CSV table of C-alpha atoms and ligand atoms in Angstrom, one decimal:
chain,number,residue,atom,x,y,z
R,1,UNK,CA,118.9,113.7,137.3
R,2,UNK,CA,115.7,111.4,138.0
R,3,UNK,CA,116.9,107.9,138.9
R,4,UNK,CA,115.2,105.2,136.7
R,5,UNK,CA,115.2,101.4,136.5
R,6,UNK,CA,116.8,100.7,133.1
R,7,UNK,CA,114.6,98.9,130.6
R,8,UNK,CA,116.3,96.4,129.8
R,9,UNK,CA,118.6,95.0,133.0
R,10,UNK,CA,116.4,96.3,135.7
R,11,UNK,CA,119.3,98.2,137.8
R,12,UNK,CA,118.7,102.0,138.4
R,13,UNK,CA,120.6,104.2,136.6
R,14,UNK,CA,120.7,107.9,136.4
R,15,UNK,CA,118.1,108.3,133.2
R,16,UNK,CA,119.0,111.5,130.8
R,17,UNK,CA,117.0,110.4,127.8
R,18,UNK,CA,117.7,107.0,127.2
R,19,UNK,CA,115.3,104.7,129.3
R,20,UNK,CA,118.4,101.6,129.0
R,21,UNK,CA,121.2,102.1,131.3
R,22,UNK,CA,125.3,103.2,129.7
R,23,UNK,CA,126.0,99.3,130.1
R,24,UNK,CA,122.8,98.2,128.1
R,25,UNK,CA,123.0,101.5,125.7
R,26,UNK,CA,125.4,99.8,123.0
R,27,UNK,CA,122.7,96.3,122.8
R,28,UNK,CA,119.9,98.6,122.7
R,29,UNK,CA,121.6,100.9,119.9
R,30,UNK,CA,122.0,97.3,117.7
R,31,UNK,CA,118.3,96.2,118.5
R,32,UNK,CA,117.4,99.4,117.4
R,33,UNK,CA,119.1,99.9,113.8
R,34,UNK,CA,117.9,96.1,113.4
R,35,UNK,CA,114.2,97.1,114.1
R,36,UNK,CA,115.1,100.1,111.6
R,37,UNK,CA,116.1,97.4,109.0
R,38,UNK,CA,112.9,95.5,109.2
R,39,UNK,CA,110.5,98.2,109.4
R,40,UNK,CA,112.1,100.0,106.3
R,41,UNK,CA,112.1,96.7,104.4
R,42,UNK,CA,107.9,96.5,105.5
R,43,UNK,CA,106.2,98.8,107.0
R,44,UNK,CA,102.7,97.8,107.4
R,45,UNK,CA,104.0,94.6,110.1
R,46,UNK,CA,102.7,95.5,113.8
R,47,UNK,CA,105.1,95.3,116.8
R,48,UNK,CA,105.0,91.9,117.5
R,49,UNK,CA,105.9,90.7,113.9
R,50,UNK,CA,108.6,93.3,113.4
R,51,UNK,CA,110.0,91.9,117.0
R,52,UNK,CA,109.7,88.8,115.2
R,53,UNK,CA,112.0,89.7,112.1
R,54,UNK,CA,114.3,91.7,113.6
R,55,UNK,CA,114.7,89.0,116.5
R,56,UNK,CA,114.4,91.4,119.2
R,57,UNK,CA,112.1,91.5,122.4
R,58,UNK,CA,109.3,93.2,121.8
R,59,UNK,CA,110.0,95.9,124.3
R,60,UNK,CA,112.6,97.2,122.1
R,61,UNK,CA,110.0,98.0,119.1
R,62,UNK,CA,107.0,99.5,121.9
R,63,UNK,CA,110.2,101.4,123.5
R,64,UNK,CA,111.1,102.9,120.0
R,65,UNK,CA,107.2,103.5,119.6
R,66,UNK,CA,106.9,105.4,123.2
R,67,UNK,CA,110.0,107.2,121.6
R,68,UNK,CA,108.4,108.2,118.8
R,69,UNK,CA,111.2,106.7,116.6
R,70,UNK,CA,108.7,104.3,114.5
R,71,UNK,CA,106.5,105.8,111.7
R,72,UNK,CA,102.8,106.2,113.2
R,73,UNK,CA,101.4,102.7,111.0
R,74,UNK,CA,102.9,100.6,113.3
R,75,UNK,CA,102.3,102.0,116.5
R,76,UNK,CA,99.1,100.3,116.9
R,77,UNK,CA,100.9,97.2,118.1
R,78,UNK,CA,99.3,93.9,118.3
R,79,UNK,CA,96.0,94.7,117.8
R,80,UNK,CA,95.3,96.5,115.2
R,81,UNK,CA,91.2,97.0,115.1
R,82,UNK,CA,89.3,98.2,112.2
R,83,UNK,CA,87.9,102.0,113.0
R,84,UNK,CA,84.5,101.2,111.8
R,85,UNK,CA,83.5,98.0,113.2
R,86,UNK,CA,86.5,96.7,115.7
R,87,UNK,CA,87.0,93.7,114.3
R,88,UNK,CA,90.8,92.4,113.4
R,89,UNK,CA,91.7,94.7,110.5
R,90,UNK,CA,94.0,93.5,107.8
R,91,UNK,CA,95.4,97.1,106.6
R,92,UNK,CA,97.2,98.9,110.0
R,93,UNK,CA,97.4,102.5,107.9
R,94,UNK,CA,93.7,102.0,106.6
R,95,UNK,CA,92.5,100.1,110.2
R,96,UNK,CA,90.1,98.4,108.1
R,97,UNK,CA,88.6,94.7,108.4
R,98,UNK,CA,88.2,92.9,105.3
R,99,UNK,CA,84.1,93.3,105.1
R,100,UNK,CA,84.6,97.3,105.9
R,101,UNK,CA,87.3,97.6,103.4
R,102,UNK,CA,85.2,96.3,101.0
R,103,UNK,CA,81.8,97.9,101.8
R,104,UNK,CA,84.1,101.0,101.9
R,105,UNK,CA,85.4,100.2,98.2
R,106,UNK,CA,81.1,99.5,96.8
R,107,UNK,CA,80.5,102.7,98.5
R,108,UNK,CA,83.0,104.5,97.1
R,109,UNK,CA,82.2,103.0,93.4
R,110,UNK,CA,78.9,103.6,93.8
R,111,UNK,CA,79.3,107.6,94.9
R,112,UNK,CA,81.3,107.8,92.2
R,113,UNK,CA,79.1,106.1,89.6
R,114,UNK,CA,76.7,108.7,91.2
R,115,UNK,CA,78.5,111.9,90.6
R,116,UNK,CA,79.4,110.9,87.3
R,117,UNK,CA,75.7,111.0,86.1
R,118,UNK,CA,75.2,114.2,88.1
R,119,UNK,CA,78.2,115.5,86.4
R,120,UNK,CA,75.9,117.1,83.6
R,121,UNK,CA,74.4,119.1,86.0
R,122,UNK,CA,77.6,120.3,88.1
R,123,UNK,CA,80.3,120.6,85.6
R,124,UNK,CA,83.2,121.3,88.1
R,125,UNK,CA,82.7,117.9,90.2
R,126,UNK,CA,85.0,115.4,88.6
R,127,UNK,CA,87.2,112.9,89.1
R,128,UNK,CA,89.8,115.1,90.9
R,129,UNK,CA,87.3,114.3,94.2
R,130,UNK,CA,89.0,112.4,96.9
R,131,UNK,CA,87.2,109.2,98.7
R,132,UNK,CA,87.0,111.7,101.6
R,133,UNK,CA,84.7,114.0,99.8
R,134,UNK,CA,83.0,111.8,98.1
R,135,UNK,CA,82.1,110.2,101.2
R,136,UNK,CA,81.3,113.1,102.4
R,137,UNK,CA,78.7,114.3,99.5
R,138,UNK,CA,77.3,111.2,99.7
R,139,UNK,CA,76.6,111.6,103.8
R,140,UNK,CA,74.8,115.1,103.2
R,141,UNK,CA,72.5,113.5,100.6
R,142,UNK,CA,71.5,111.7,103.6
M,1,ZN,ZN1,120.9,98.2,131.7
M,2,ZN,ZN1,85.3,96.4,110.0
């Protein structure tokens, strides 16, 4: 069995899956279901806030993340970047900005204004498109 520093008292320990020693197991176990509690309650909060509601050090909630025990929105931790133009986003599923989310929201509005009026000439597209293909139909016009 490797021997590991636990996470959260330092001393080494003889690590099977947990990365917190026997001692620190039971504290960690509490910290855990309370992270559970918050996250359940809201789940678009990053680390740090959640770590902030459920009063617990931080390293609990990035330990449950490197565990894979928090749903994926969160695990983007404090800084949550919007995937089109890196500024702060607002929305950690949609990792949006503001200004993107809304350019998003014209463009999609607008595609679909688009295929409406097309809609004459090709029957089957309708409203049953998704924002992904209409995004999509609208980059091939391009
Ligand atoms: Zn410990
Ligand atoms: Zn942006």
């Amino acid at each position: 069995m490797p021997l590991s520093a636990c996470a959260r008292c330092g001393k080494m320990f003889n690590k099977k899956s947990s990365p917190v020693c026997s001692i620190c197991q039971k504290a960690e176990d509490e910290d855990m279901e309370k992270v559970r509690k918050v996250v359940a309650d809201d789940p678009n909060l990053n680390a740090e806030e959640i770590a902030e509601k459920a009063q617990v050090d931080i390293r609990v909630v990035n330990r449950m993340i490197d565990l894979g025990m928090l749903v994926s929105s969160i695990e983007l931790g404090e800084n949550i970047k919007c995937g089109m133009c890196g500024a702060p986003a607002i929305s950690a599923t949609k990792k949006l900005c503001q200004a993107c989310l809304e350019k998003l929201n014209a463009e999609v509005i607008k595609a679909q204004s688009q295929i409406k009026l097309e809609e004459r000439k090709a029957p089957k597209i309708g409203e049953s498109l998704t924002t992904h293909e209409i995004l999509e139909m609208k980059r091939k016009e391009k």
